[in-house]
Amino acid sequence: MICLKKIPLDAIPDLSDTQVIIYSKWDRAPDLMENQVTYPIITSLLGAPKIKSLRGFSDYGYSYVYAIFEDGTDLYWARSRVLEYLN
């Protein structure tokens, strides 16, 4: 009984992957966004450790790059690696 009272429980567990989203805004056409923003960001992150997949999306005036990390990766560690590789 004592152990049941001391077990930490979360009402809604977070089952999502660890991911870092890079959002860029620039008022240009999608092909320019892809060539000048999205593609260079993705290529700079290709060598980052523990990245499971990279996804990029470009549209009119904005770009999203999703860096999805392996299971068990600390979010703050992942964010600092992305920032390091973007510099």
PDB file of N, CA and C in Angstrom, residues 16-79:
ATOM      1  N   SER A  16       4.465  11.364 -27.437  1.00  0.00           N
ATOM      2  CA  SER A  16       4.972  11.864 -28.709  1.00  0.00           C
ATOM      3  C   SER A  16       6.496  11.768 -28.769  1.00  0.00           C
ATOM      4  N   ASP A  17       7.002  11.810 -29.990  1.00  0.00           N
ATOM      5  CA  ASP A  17       8.449  11.812 -30.192  1.00  0.00           C
ATOM      6  C   ASP A  17       9.023  13.149 -29.757  1.00  0.00           C
ATOM      7  N   THR A  18      10.306  13.132 -29.419  1.00  0.00           N
ATOM      8  CA  THR A  18      11.005  14.379 -29.132  1.00  0.00           C
ATOM      9  C   THR A  18      11.273  15.061 -30.467  1.00  0.00           C
ATOM     10  N   GLN A  19      10.755  16.261 -30.636  1.00  0.00           N
ATOM     11  CA  GLN A  19      10.965  16.965 -31.897  1.00  0.00           C
ATOM     12  C   GLN A  19      11.222  18.444 -31.648  1.00  0.00           C
ATOM     13  N   VAL A  20      11.996  19.015 -32.564  1.00  0.00           N
ATOM     14  CA  VAL A  20      12.284  20.442 -32.549  1.00  0.00           C
ATOM     15  C   VAL A  20      11.792  20.993 -33.877  1.00  0.00           C
ATOM     16  N   ILE A  21      10.977  22.027 -33.827  1.00  0.00           N
ATOM     17  CA  ILE A  21      10.413  22.628 -35.037  1.00  0.00           C
ATOM     18  C   ILE A  21      11.088  23.969 -35.267  1.00  0.00           C
ATOM     19  N   ILE A  22      11.622  24.139 -36.464  1.00  0.00           N
ATOM     20  CA  ILE A  22      12.273  25.394 -36.852  1.00  0.00           C
ATOM     21  C   ILE A  22      11.339  26.109 -37.826  1.00  0.00           C
ATOM     22  N   TYR A  23      10.858  27.261 -37.416  1.00  0.00           N
ATOM     23  CA  TYR A  23       9.931  28.056 -38.222  1.00  0.00           C
ATOM     24  C   TYR A  23      10.655  29.283 -38.751  1.00  0.00           C
ATOM     25  N   SER A  24      10.529  29.509 -40.058  1.00  0.00           N
ATOM     26  CA  SER A  24      11.147  30.687 -40.681  1.00  0.00           C
ATOM     27  C   SER A  24      10.093  31.432 -41.475  1.00  0.00           C
ATOM     28  N   LYS A  25      10.151  32.753 -41.406  1.00  0.00           N
ATOM     29  CA  LYS A  25       9.206  33.589 -42.146  1.00  0.00           C
ATOM     30  C   LYS A  25       9.991  34.569 -43.011  1.00  0.00           C
ATOM     31  N   TRP A  26       9.637  34.590 -44.300  1.00  0.00           N
ATOM     32  CA  TRP A  26      10.263  35.490 -45.249  1.00  0.00           C
ATOM     33  C   TRP A  26       9.279  35.643 -46.403  1.00  0.00           C
ATOM     34  N   ASP A  27       8.889  36.814 -46.755  1.00  0.00           N
ATOM     35  CA  ASP A  27       7.843  37.028 -47.754  1.00  0.00           C
ATOM     36  C   ASP A  27       8.348  36.772 -49.162  1.00  0.00           C
ATOM     37  N   ARG A  28       8.491  35.487 -49.494  1.00  0.00           N
ATOM     38  CA  ARG A  28       8.960  35.080 -50.818  1.00  0.00           C
ATOM     39  C   ARG A  28       8.144  33.884 -51.309  1.00  0.00           C
ATOM     40  N   ALA A  29       8.336  33.526 -52.565  1.00  0.00           N
ATOM     41  CA  ALA A  29       7.643  32.401 -53.179  1.00  0.00           C
ATOM     42  C   ALA A  29       8.147  31.071 -52.603  1.00  0.00           C
ATOM     43  N   PRO A  30       7.353  30.006 -52.720  1.00  0.00           N
ATOM     44  CA  PRO A  30       7.743  28.718 -52.141  1.00  0.00           C
ATOM     45  C   PRO A  30       9.053  28.147 -52.689  1.00  0.00           C
ATOM     46  N   ASP A  31       9.326  28.350 -53.978  1.00  0.00           N
ATOM     47  CA  ASP A  31      10.584  27.815 -54.528  1.00  0.00           C
ATOM     48  C   ASP A  31      11.799  28.534 -53.942  1.00  0.00           C
ATOM     49  N   LEU A  32      11.690  29.835 -53.721  1.00  0.00           N
ATOM     50  CA  LEU A  32      12.779  30.560 -53.056  1.00  0.00           C
ATOM     51  C   LEU A  32      12.920  30.136 -51.603  1.00  0.00           C
ATOM     52  N   MET A  33      11.803  29.935 -50.927  1.00  0.00           N
ATOM     53  CA  MET A  33      11.852  29.473 -49.538  1.00  0.00           C
ATOM     54  C   MET A  33      12.527  28.105 -49.448  1.00  0.00           C
ATOM     55  N   GLU A  34      12.199  27.232 -50.388  1.00  0.00           N
ATOM     56  CA  GLU A  34      12.799  25.897 -50.388  1.00  0.00           C
ATOM     57  C   GLU A  34      14.304  25.965 -50.638  1.00  0.00           C
ATOM     58  N   ASN A  35      14.706  26.727 -51.646  1.00  0.00           N
ATOM     59  CA  ASN A  35      16.122  26.783 -52.037  1.00  0.00           C
ATOM     60  C   ASN A  35      16.988  27.612 -51.091  1.00  0.00           C
ATOM     61  N   GLN A  36      16.440  28.697 -50.555  1.00  0.00           N
ATOM     62  CA  GLN A  36      17.245  29.617 -49.755  1.00  0.00           C
ATOM     63  C   GLN A  36      17.136  29.392 -48.241  1.00  0.00           C
ATOM     64  N   VAL A  37      16.059  28.741 -47.789  1.00  0.00           N
ATOM     65  CA  VAL A  37      15.846  28.604 -46.344  1.00  0.00           C
ATOM     66  C   VAL A  37      15.747  27.134 -45.919  1.00  0.00           C
ATOM     67  N   THR A  38      14.762  26.423 -46.441  1.00  0.00           N
ATOM     68  CA  THR A  38      14.485  25.065 -45.974  1.00  0.00           C
ATOM     69  C   THR A  38      15.630  24.107 -46.266  1.00  0.00           C
ATOM     70  N   TYR A  39      16.089  24.064 -47.497  1.00  0.00           N
ATOM     71  CA  TYR A  39      17.157  23.127 -47.869  1.00  0.00           C
ATOM     72  C   TYR A  39      18.457  23.383 -47.102  1.00  0.00           C
ATOM     73  N   PRO A  40      18.927  24.629 -46.957  1.00  0.00           N
ATOM     74  CA  PRO A  40      20.149  24.841 -46.152  1.00  0.00           C
ATOM     75  C   PRO A  40      19.996  24.437 -44.684  1.00  0.00           C
ATOM     76  N   ILE A  41      18.819  24.629 -44.111  1.00  0.00           N
ATOM     77  CA  ILE A  41      18.610  24.212 -42.722  1.00  0.00           C
ATOM     78  C   ILE A  41      18.667  22.696 -42.607  1.00  0.00           C
ATOM     79  N   ILE A  42      18.006  22.006 -43.526  1.00  0.00           N
ATOM     80  CA  ILE A  42      18.012  20.539 -43.494  1.00  0.00           C
ATOM     81  C   ILE A  42      19.419  19.998 -43.695  1.00  0.00           C
ATOM     82  N   THR A  43      20.176  20.547 -44.635  1.00  0.00           N
ATOM     83  CA  THR A  43      21.531  20.037 -44.869  1.00  0.00           C
ATOM     84  C   THR A  43      22.457  20.325 -43.692  1.00  0.00           C
ATOM     85  N   SER A  44      22.222  21.418 -42.974  1.00  0.00           N
ATOM     86  CA  SER A  44      23.068  21.697 -41.808  1.00  0.00           C
ATOM     87  C   SER A  44      22.770  20.749 -40.649  1.00  0.00           C
ATOM     88  N   LEU A  45      21.567  20.200 -40.592  1.00  0.00           N
ATOM     89  CA  LEU A  45      21.184  19.300 -39.510  1.00  0.00           C
ATOM     90  C   LEU A  45      21.435  17.828 -39.824  1.00  0.00           C
ATOM     91  N   LEU A  46      21.897  17.505 -41.025  1.00  0.00           N
ATOM     92  CA  LEU A  46      22.073  16.105 -41.407  1.00  0.00           C
ATOM     93  C   LEU A  46      23.074  15.362 -40.536  1.00  0.00           C
ATOM     94  N   GLY A  47      24.066  16.025 -40.015  1.00  0.00           N
ATOM     95  CA  GLY A  47      25.073  15.354 -39.201  1.00  0.00           C
ATOM     96  C   GLY A  47      24.806  15.390 -37.706  1.00  0.00           C
ATOM     97  N   ALA A  48      23.687  15.947 -37.302  1.00  0.00           N
ATOM     98  CA  ALA A  48      23.396  16.064 -35.868  1.00  0.00           C
ATOM     99  C   ALA A  48      23.125  14.688 -35.262  1.00  0.00           C
ATOM    100  N   PRO A  49      23.582  14.462 -34.026  1.00  0.00           N
ATOM    101  CA  PRO A  49      23.407  13.143 -33.412  1.00  0.00           C
ATOM    102  C   PRO A  49      21.968  12.891 -32.963  1.00  0.00           C
ATOM    103  N   LYS A  50      21.579  11.622 -32.997  1.00  0.00           N
ATOM    104  CA  LYS A  50      20.296  11.111 -32.508  1.00  0.00           C
ATOM    105  C   LYS A  50      19.078  11.599 -33.288  1.00  0.00           C
ATOM    106  N   ILE A  51      19.268  12.174 -34.479  1.00  0.00           N
ATOM    107  CA  ILE A  51      18.116  12.578 -35.280  1.00  0.00           C
ATOM    108  C   ILE A  51      17.609  11.362 -36.044  1.00  0.00           C
ATOM    109  N   LYS A  52      16.321  11.072 -35.860  1.00  0.00           N
ATOM    110  CA  LYS A  52      15.702   9.945 -36.529  1.00  0.00           C
ATOM    111  C   LYS A  52      15.230  10.335 -37.928  1.00  0.00           C
ATOM    112  N   SER A  53      14.644  11.517 -38.064  1.00  0.00           N
ATOM    113  CA  SER A  53      14.204  11.973 -39.382  1.00  0.00           C
ATOM    114  C   SER A  53      14.120  13.497 -39.410  1.00  0.00           C
ATOM    115  N   LEU A  54      14.263  14.022 -40.621  1.00  0.00           N
ATOM    116  CA  LEU A  54      14.134  15.460 -40.877  1.00  0.00           C
ATOM    117  C   LEU A  54      13.051  15.651 -41.926  1.00  0.00           C
ATOM    118  N   ARG A  55      12.169  16.591 -41.685  1.00  0.00           N
ATOM    119  CA  ARG A  55      11.103  16.884 -42.641  1.00  0.00           C
ATOM    120  C   ARG A  55      11.039  18.377 -42.860  1.00  0.00           C
ATOM    121  N   GLY A  56      10.929  18.777 -44.105  1.00  0.00           N
ATOM    122  CA  GLY A  56      10.848  20.190 -44.425  1.00  0.00           C
ATOM    123  C   GLY A  56       9.598  20.501 -45.216  1.00  0.00           C
ATOM    124  N   PHE A  57       9.037  21.672 -44.984  1.00  0.00           N
ATOM    125  CA  PHE A  57       7.828  22.117 -45.665  1.00  0.00           C
ATOM    126  C   PHE A  57       7.959  23.598 -45.973  1.00  0.00           C
ATOM    127  N   SER A  58       7.758  23.952 -47.233  1.00  0.00           N
ATOM    128  CA  SER A  58       7.851  25.359 -47.643  1.00  0.00           C
ATOM    129  C   SER A  58       6.543  25.776 -48.304  1.00  0.00           C
ATOM    130  N   ASP A  59       6.143  27.002 -48.046  1.00  0.00           N
ATOM    131  CA  ASP A  59       4.950  27.555 -48.668  1.00  0.00           C
ATOM    132  C   ASP A  59       5.180  29.053 -48.861  1.00  0.00           C
ATOM    133  N   TYR A  60       4.152  29.777 -49.274  1.00  0.00           N
ATOM    134  CA  TYR A  60       4.294  31.214 -49.498  1.00  0.00           C
ATOM    135  C   TYR A  60       4.645  31.920 -48.197  1.00  0.00           C
ATOM    136  N   GLY A  61       5.849  32.408 -48.108  1.00  0.00           N
ATOM    137  CA  GLY A  61       6.251  33.238 -46.989  1.00  0.00           C
ATOM    138  C   GLY A  61       6.739  32.534 -45.749  1.00  0.00           C
ATOM    139  N   TYR A  62       6.674  31.198 -45.697  1.00  0.00           N
ATOM    140  CA  TYR A  62       7.167  30.539 -44.493  1.00  0.00           C
ATOM    141  C   TYR A  62       7.717  29.150 -44.780  1.00  0.00           C
ATOM    142  N   SER A  63       8.476  28.668 -43.826  1.00  0.00           N
ATOM    143  CA  SER A  63       9.134  27.374 -43.935  1.00  0.00           C
ATOM    144  C   SER A  63       9.125  26.697 -42.568  1.00  0.00           C
ATOM    145  N   TYR A  64       8.874  25.402 -42.562  1.00  0.00           N
ATOM    146  CA  TYR A  64       8.953  24.593 -41.351  1.00  0.00           C
ATOM    147  C   TYR A  64       9.946  23.469 -41.579  1.00  0.00           C
ATOM    148  N   VAL A  65      10.800  23.224 -40.595  1.00  0.00           N
ATOM    149  CA  VAL A  65      11.681  22.065 -40.599  1.00  0.00           C
ATOM    150  C   VAL A  65      11.451  21.330 -39.283  1.00  0.00           C
ATOM    151  N   TYR A  66      11.091  20.064 -39.393  1.00  0.00           N
ATOM    152  CA  TYR A  66      10.834  19.225 -38.226  1.00  0.00           C
ATOM    153  C   TYR A  66      12.015  18.280 -38.040  1.00  0.00           C
ATOM    154  N   ALA A  67      12.688  18.375 -36.913  1.00  0.00           N
ATOM    155  CA  ALA A  67      13.769  17.458 -36.556  1.00  0.00           C
ATOM    156  C   ALA A  67      13.222  16.516 -35.491  1.00  0.00           C
ATOM    157  N   ILE A  68      13.051  15.256 -35.853  1.00  0.00           N
ATOM    158  CA  ILE A  68      12.488  14.262 -34.955  1.00  0.00           C
ATOM    159  C   ILE A  68      13.632  13.391 -34.441  1.00  0.00           C
ATOM    160  N   PHE A  69      13.742  13.311 -33.122  1.00  0.00           N
ATOM    161  CA  PHE A  69      14.856  12.618 -32.478  1.00  0.00           C
ATOM    162  C   PHE A  69      14.460  11.218 -32.038  1.00  0.00           C
ATOM    163  N   GLU A  70      15.476  10.408 -31.725  1.00  0.00           N
ATOM    164  CA  GLU A  70      15.263   9.043 -31.256  1.00  0.00           C
ATOM    165  C   GLU A  70      14.527   9.052 -29.920  1.00  0.00           C
ATOM    166  N   ASP A  71      13.906   7.928 -29.605  1.00  0.00           N
ATOM    167  CA  ASP A  71      13.182   7.793 -28.340  1.00  0.00           C
ATOM    168  C   ASP A  71      14.133   7.962 -27.163  1.00  0.00           C
ATOM    169  N   GLY A  72      13.660   8.637 -26.130  1.00  0.00           N
ATOM    170  CA  GLY A  72      14.444   8.825 -24.922  1.00  0.00           C
ATOM    171  C   GLY A  72      15.391  10.009 -24.949  1.00  0.00           C
ATOM    172  N   THR A  73      15.386  10.776 -26.023  1.00  0.00           N
ATOM    173  CA  THR A  73      16.257  11.948 -26.119  1.00  0.00           C
ATOM    174  C   THR A  73      15.658  13.093 -25.302  1.00  0.00           C
ATOM    175  N   ASP A  74      16.478  13.723 -24.507  1.00  0.00           N
ATOM    176  CA  ASP A  74      16.046  14.855 -23.694  1.00  0.00           C
ATOM    177  C   ASP A  74      15.733  16.046 -24.595  1.00  0.00           C
ATOM    178  N   LEU A  75      14.608  16.691 -24.351  1.00  0.00           N
ATOM    179  CA  LEU A  75      14.168  17.805 -25.186  1.00  0.00           C
ATOM    180  C   LEU A  75      15.155  18.965 -25.161  1.00  0.00           C
ATOM    181  N   TYR A  76      15.673  19.300 -23.986  1.00  0.00           N
ATOM    182  CA  TYR A  76      16.585  20.440 -23.882  1.00  0.00           C
ATOM    183  C   TYR A  76      17.925  20.135 -24.545  1.00  0.00           C
ATOM    184  N   TRP A  77      18.360  18.875 -24.469  1.00  0.00           N
ATOM    185  CA  TRP A  77      19.572  18.471 -25.171  1.00  0.00           C
ATOM    186  C   TRP A  77      19.357  18.569 -26.680  1.00  0.00           C
ATOM    187  N   ALA A  78      18.197  18.140 -27.159  1.00  0.00           N
ATOM    188  CA  ALA A  78      17.881  18.191 -28.586  1.00  0.00           C
ATOM    189  C   ALA A  78      17.831  19.636 -29.082  1.00  0.00           C
ATOM    190  N   ARG A  79      17.222  20.509 -28.310  1.00  0.00           N
ATOM    191  CA  ARG A  79      17.143  21.921 -28.704  1.00  0.00           C
ATOM    192  C   ARG A  79      18.524  22.557 -28.772  1.00  0.00           C
TER     193      ARG A  79
END
